[in-house]
Structure formats: C-alpha cells, structure tokens
PDB file of C-alpha atoms in Angstrom:
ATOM      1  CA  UNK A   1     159.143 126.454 228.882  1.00  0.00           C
ATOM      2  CA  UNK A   2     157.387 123.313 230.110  1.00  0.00           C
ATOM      3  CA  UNK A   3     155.347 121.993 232.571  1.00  0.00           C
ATOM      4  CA  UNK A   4     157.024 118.504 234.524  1.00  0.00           C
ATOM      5  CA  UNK A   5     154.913 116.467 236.355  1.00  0.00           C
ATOM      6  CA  UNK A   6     156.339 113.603 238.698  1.00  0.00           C
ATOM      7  CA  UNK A   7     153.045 111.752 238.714  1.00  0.00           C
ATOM      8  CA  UNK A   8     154.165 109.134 241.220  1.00  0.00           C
ATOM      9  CA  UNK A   9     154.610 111.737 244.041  1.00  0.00           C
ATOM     10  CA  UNK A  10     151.819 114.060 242.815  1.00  0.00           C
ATOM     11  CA  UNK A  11     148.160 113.552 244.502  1.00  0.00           C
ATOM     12  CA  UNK A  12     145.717 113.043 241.981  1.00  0.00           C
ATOM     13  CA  UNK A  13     143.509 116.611 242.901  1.00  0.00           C
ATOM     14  CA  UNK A  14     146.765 117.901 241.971  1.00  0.00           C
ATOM     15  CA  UNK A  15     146.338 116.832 238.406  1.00  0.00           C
ATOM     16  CA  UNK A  16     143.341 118.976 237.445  1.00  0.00           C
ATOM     17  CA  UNK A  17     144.962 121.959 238.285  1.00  0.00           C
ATOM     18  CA  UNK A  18     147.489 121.113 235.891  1.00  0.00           C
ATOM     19  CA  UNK A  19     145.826 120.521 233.387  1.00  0.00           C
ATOM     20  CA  UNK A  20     143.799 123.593 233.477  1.00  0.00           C
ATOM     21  CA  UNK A  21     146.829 125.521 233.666  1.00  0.00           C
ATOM     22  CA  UNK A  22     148.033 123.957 230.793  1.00  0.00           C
ATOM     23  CA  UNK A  23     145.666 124.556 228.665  1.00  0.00           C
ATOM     24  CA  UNK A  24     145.019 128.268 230.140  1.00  0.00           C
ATOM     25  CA  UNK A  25     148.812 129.252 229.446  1.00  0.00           C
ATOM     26  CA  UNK A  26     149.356 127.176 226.800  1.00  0.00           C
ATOM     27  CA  UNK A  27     152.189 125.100 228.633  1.00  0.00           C
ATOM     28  CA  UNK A  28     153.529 121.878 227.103  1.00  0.00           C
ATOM     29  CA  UNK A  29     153.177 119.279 229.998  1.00  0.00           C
ATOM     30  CA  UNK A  30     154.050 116.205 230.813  1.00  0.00           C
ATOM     31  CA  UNK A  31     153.231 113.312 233.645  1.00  0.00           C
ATOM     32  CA  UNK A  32     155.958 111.411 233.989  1.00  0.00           C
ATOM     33  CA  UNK A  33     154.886 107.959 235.767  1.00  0.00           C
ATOM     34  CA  UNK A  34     155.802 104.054 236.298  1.00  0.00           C
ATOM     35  CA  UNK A  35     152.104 103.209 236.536  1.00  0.00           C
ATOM     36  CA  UNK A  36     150.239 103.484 233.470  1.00  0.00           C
ATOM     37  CA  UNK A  37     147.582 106.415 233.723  1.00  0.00           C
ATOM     38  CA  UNK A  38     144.599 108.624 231.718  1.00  0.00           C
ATOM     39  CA  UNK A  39     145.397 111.904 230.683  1.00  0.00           C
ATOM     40  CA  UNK A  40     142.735 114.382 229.235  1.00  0.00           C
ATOM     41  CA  UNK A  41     142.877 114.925 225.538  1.00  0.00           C
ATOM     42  CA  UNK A  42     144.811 118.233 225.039  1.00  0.00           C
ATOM     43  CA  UNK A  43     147.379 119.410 222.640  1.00  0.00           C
ATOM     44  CA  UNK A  44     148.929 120.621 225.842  1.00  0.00           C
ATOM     45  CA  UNK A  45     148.945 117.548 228.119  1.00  0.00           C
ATOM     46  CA  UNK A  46     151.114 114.239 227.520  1.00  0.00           C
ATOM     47  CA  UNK A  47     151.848 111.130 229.609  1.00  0.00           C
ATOM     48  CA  UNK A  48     155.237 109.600 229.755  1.00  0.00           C
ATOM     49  CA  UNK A  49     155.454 106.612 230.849  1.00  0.00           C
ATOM     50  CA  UNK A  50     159.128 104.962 232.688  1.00  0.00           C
ATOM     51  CA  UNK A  51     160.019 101.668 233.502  1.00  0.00           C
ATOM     52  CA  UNK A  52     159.372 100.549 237.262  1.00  0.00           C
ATOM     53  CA  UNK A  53     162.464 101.066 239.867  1.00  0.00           C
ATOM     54  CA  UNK A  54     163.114 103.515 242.364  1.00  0.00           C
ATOM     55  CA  UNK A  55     163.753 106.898 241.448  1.00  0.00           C
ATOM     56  CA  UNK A  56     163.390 106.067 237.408  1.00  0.00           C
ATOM     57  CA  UNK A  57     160.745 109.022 237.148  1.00  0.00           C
ATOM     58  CA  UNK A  58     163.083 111.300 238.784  1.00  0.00           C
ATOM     59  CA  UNK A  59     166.012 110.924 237.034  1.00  0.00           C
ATOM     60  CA  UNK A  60     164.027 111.257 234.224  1.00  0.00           C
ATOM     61  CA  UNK A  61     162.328 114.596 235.535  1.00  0.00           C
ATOM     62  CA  UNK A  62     165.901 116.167 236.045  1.00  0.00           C
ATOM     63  CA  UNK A  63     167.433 114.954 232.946  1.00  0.00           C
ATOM     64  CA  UNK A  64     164.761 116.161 230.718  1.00  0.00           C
ATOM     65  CA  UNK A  65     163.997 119.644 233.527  1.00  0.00           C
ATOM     66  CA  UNK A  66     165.712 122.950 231.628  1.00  0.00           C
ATOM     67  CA  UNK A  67     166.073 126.548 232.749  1.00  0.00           C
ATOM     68  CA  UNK A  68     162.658 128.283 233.411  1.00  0.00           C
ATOM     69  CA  UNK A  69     160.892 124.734 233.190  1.00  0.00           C
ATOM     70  CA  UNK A  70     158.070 123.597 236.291  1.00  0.00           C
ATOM     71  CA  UNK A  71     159.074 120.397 237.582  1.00  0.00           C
ATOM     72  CA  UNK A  72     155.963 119.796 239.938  1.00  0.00           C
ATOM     73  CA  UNK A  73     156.775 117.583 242.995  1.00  0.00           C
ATOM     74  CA  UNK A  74     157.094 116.677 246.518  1.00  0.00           C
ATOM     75  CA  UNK A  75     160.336 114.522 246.192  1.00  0.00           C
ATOM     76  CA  UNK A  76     162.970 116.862 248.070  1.00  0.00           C
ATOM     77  CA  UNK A  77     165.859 115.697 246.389  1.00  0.00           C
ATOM     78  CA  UNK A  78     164.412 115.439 242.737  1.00  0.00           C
ATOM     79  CA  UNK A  79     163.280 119.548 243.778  1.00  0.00           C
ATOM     80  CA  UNK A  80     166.813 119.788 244.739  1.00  0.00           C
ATOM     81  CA  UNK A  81     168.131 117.956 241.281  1.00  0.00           C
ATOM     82  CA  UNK A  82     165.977 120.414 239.295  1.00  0.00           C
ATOM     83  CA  UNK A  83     166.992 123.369 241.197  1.00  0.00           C
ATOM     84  CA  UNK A  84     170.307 123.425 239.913  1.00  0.00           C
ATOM     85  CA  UNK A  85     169.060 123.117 236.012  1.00  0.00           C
ATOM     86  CA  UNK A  86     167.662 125.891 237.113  1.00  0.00           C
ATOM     87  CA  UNK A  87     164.344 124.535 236.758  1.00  0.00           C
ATOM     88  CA  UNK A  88     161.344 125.956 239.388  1.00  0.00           C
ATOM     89  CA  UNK A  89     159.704 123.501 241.816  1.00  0.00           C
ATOM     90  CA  UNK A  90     156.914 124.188 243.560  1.00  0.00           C
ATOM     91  CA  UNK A  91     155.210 121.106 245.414  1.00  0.00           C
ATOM     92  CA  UNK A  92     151.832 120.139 245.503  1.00  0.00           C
ATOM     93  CA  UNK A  93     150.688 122.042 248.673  1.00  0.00           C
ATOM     94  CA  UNK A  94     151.762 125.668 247.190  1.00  0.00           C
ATOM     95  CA  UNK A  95     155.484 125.668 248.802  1.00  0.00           C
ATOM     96  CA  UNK A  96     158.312 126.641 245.954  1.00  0.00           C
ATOM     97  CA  UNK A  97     161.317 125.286 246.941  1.00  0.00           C
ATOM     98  CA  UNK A  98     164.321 127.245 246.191  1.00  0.00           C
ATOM     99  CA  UNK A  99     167.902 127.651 246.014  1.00  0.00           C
ATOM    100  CA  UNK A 100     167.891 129.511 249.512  1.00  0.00           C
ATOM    101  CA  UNK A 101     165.648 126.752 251.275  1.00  0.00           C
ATOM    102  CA  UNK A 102     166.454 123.325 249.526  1.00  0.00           C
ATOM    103  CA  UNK A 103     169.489 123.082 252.272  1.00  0.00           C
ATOM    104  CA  UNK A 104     167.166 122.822 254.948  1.00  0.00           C
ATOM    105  CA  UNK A 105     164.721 120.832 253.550  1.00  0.00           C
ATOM    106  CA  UNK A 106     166.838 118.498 252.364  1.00  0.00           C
ATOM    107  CA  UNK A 107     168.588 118.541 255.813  1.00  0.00           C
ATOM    108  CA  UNK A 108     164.938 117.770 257.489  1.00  0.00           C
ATOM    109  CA  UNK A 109     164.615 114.993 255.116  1.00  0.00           C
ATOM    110  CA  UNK A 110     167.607 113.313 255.898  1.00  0.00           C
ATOM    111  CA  UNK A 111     167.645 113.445 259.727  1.00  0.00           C
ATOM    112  CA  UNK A 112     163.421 112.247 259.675  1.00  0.00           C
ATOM    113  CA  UNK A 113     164.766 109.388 257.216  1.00  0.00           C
ATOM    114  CA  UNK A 114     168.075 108.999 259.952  1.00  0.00           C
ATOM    115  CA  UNK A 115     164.798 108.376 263.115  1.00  0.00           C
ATOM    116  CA  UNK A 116     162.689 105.812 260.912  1.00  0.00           C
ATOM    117  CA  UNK A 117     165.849 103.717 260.065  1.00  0.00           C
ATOM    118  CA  UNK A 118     166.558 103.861 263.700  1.00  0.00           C
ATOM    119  CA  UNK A 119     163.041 102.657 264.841  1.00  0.00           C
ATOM    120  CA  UNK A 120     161.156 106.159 265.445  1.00  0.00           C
ATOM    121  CA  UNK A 121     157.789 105.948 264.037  1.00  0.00           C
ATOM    122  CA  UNK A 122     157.381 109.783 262.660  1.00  0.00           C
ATOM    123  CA  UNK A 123     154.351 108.958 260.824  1.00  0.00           C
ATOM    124  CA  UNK A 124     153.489 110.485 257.299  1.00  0.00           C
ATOM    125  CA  UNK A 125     152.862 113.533 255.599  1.00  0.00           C
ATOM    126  CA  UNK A 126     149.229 115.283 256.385  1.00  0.00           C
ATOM    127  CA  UNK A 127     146.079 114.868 254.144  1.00  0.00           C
ATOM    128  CA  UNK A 128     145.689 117.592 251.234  1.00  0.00           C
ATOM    129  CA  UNK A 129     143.572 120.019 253.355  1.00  0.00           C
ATOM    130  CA  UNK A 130     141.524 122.857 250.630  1.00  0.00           C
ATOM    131  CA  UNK A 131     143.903 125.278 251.782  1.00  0.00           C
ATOM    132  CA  UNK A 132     146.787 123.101 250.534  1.00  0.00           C
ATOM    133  CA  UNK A 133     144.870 122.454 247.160  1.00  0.00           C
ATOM    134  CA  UNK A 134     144.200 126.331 247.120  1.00  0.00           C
ATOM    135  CA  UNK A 135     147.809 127.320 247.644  1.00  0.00           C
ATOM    136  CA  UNK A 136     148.753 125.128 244.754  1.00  0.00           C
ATOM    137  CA  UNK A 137     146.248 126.415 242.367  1.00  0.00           C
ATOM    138  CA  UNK A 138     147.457 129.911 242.967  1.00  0.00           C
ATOM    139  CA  UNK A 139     151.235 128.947 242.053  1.00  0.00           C
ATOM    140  CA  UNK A 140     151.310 127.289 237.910  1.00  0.00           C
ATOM    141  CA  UNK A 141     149.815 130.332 236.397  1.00  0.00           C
ATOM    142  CA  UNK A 142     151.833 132.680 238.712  1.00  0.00           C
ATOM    143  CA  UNK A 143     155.481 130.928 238.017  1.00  0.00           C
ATOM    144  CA  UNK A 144     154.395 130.619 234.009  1.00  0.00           C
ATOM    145  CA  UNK A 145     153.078 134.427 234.036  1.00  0.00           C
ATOM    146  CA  UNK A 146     156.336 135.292 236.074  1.00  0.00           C
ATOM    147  CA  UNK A 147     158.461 133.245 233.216  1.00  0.00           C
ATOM    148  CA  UNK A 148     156.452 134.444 230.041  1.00  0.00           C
ATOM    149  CA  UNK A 149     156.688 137.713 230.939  1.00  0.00           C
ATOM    150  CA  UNK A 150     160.644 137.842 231.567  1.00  0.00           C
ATOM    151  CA  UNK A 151     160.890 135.511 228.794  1.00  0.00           C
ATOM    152  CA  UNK A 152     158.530 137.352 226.097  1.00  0.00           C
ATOM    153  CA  UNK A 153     155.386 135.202 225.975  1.00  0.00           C
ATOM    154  CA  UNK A 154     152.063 136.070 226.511  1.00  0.00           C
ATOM    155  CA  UNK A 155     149.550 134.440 228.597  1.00  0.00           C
ATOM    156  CA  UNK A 156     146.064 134.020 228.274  1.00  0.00           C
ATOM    157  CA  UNK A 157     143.610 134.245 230.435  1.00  0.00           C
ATOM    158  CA  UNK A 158     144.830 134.772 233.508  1.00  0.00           C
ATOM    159  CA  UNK A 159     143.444 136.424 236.781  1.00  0.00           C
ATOM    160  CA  UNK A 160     146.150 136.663 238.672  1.00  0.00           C
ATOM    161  CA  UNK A 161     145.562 138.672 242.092  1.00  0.00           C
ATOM    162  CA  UNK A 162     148.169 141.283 243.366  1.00  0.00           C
ATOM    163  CA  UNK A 163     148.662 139.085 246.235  1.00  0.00           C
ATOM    164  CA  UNK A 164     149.530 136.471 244.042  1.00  0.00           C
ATOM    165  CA  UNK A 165     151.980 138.556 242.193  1.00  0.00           C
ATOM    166  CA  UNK A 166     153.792 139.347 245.902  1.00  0.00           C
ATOM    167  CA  UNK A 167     154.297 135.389 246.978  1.00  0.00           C
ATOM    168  CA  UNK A 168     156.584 134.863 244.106  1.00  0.00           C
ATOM    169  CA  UNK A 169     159.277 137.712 243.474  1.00  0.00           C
ATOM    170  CA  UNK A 170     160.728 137.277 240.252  1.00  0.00           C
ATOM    171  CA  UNK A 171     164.090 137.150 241.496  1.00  0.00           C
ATOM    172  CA  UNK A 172     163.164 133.371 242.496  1.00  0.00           C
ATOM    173  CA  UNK A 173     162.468 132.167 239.016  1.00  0.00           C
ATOM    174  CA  UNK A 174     165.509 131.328 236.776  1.00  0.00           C
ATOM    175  CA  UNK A 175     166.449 133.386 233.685  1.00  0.00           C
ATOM    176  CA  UNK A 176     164.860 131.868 230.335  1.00  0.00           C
ATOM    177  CA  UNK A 177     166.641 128.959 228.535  1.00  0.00           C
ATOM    178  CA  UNK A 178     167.980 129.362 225.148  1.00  0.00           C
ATOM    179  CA  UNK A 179     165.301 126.607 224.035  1.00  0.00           C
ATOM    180  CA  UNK A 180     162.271 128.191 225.986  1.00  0.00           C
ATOM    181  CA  UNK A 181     159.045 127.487 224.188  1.00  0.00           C
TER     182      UNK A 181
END
C-alpha cells in the first residue's frame, strides 16, 4: 500500500498533511511533479520527478496506482483512471471519489469544460477554506487504517474519531493487492 501524490494539482497545505500521515502510518509516498520541489527528509516520503507536458504526472500516477493504493488529487479524470486499478482517491478538500460518483463528476467536468470553450466565463475552483484543509486531514489516516486493517497491517498512532470511522464505510475501499506493502 502506498501513498500517490499528484503534486501539480495538490495545494501546497495539502502537503504537510501528507507527510505527517506518512510518517504516522508508516506509508511509502510519493510526489509525483514536473516542477522540481523539496520534500522533508523521511524514509517514508520521496519526490518523483516527470518530464514537462500535459498530463505526464498523471499517466504516471495511474500507471504506477495499484489496488488499495491513495492516489491524492483533484484531477477528475486521473481519480477516474485510478479508480478502476482500484486505487482510492480522495481530493484535497476531504471528498473520496468513487466508483458510484466518478460518472457524475466526470460528467460536470466535461459540460463546465463544454461552457469555457464556448466563451462562458465559469470562473475557478474556491480558495482552501480550514474546513476544506480539516476534511482532508481527517481522510489519509482513515483510508490507510480502513486498508491496514482489511489488509493485516497495523497502524500507529492513530486517533481516529468514531465519526471518522462512519464517513468512510469499508465497502468503498478496494480489496488489498497481492503486492500490498
């Protein structure tokens, strides 16, 4: 089981949250970026750098994405990409996109990218708010406790709330890979 990161589409407060994650559970994880960037010294954390060119990241996200894997991002169709790897991807404002809602979203996508080709200014996506931030740091250690547990590993420390436990039914998160780790 690892930890994706599509660092390009990923606000930087994101990052920290990560990376404590990481290191709390244990998770192998890795930024995948065109820009070249810092990553904290950890055993845990790892930066892997792609050549410029659209969509290079996320191809390399879903090639590299396996069964029970995070791939965190807010690109709908990489979500959708990793979705069917069975990978999990929750975004960075605490939403998990799954099976039974990437349809739609992707459908939204399309028809807001169908008004800005046709002139219809729909402006972008809002600033993080806290609550945002909040809702993200509640989902890494609940999807890697959720996938530990039904996998076998053990977590450490990690306070994990009952409401927590409730946002995420386990029926959402993909039986283990073969190669989980």
């Amino acid at each position: 089981m690892k930890i994706w990161v599509d660092a390009d589409a990923c606000p930087v407060v994101i990052w920290d949250i990560v990376f404590q994650s990481a290191a709390r559970t244990e998770t192998e994880t890795t930024l995948i970026t065109n820009p070249s960037l810092t990553v904290p010294r950890s055993r845990f954390v790892k930066r892997l750098p792609v050549p410029a060119g659209f969509d290079v990241a996320d191809k390399e996200i879903a090639k590299r994405g396996q069964a029970g894997d995070l791939a965190i991002t807010s690109d709908i169709p990489l979500a959708a990409e990793v979705i069917e790897n069975d990978a999990v991807p929750p975004n960075p404002r605490g939403e998990l996109h799954t099976k039974e809602n990437i349809g739609a979203r992707l459908n939204r996508r399309d028809f807001i990218d169908t008004m800005r080709a046709g002139g219809v200014i729909t402006g972008g996506p809002q600033a993080m708010s806290q609550r945002d931030r909040q809702a993200f740091a509640n989902q890494p250690d609940t999807l890697l406790a959720s996938r530990q547990a039904l996998c076998g590993f053990t977590v450490n420390a990690i306070d994990q709330s009952p409401a927590d436990s409730a946002r995420i039914a386990p029926a959402s998160i993909p039986a283990c890979h073969p190669n989980s780790s």
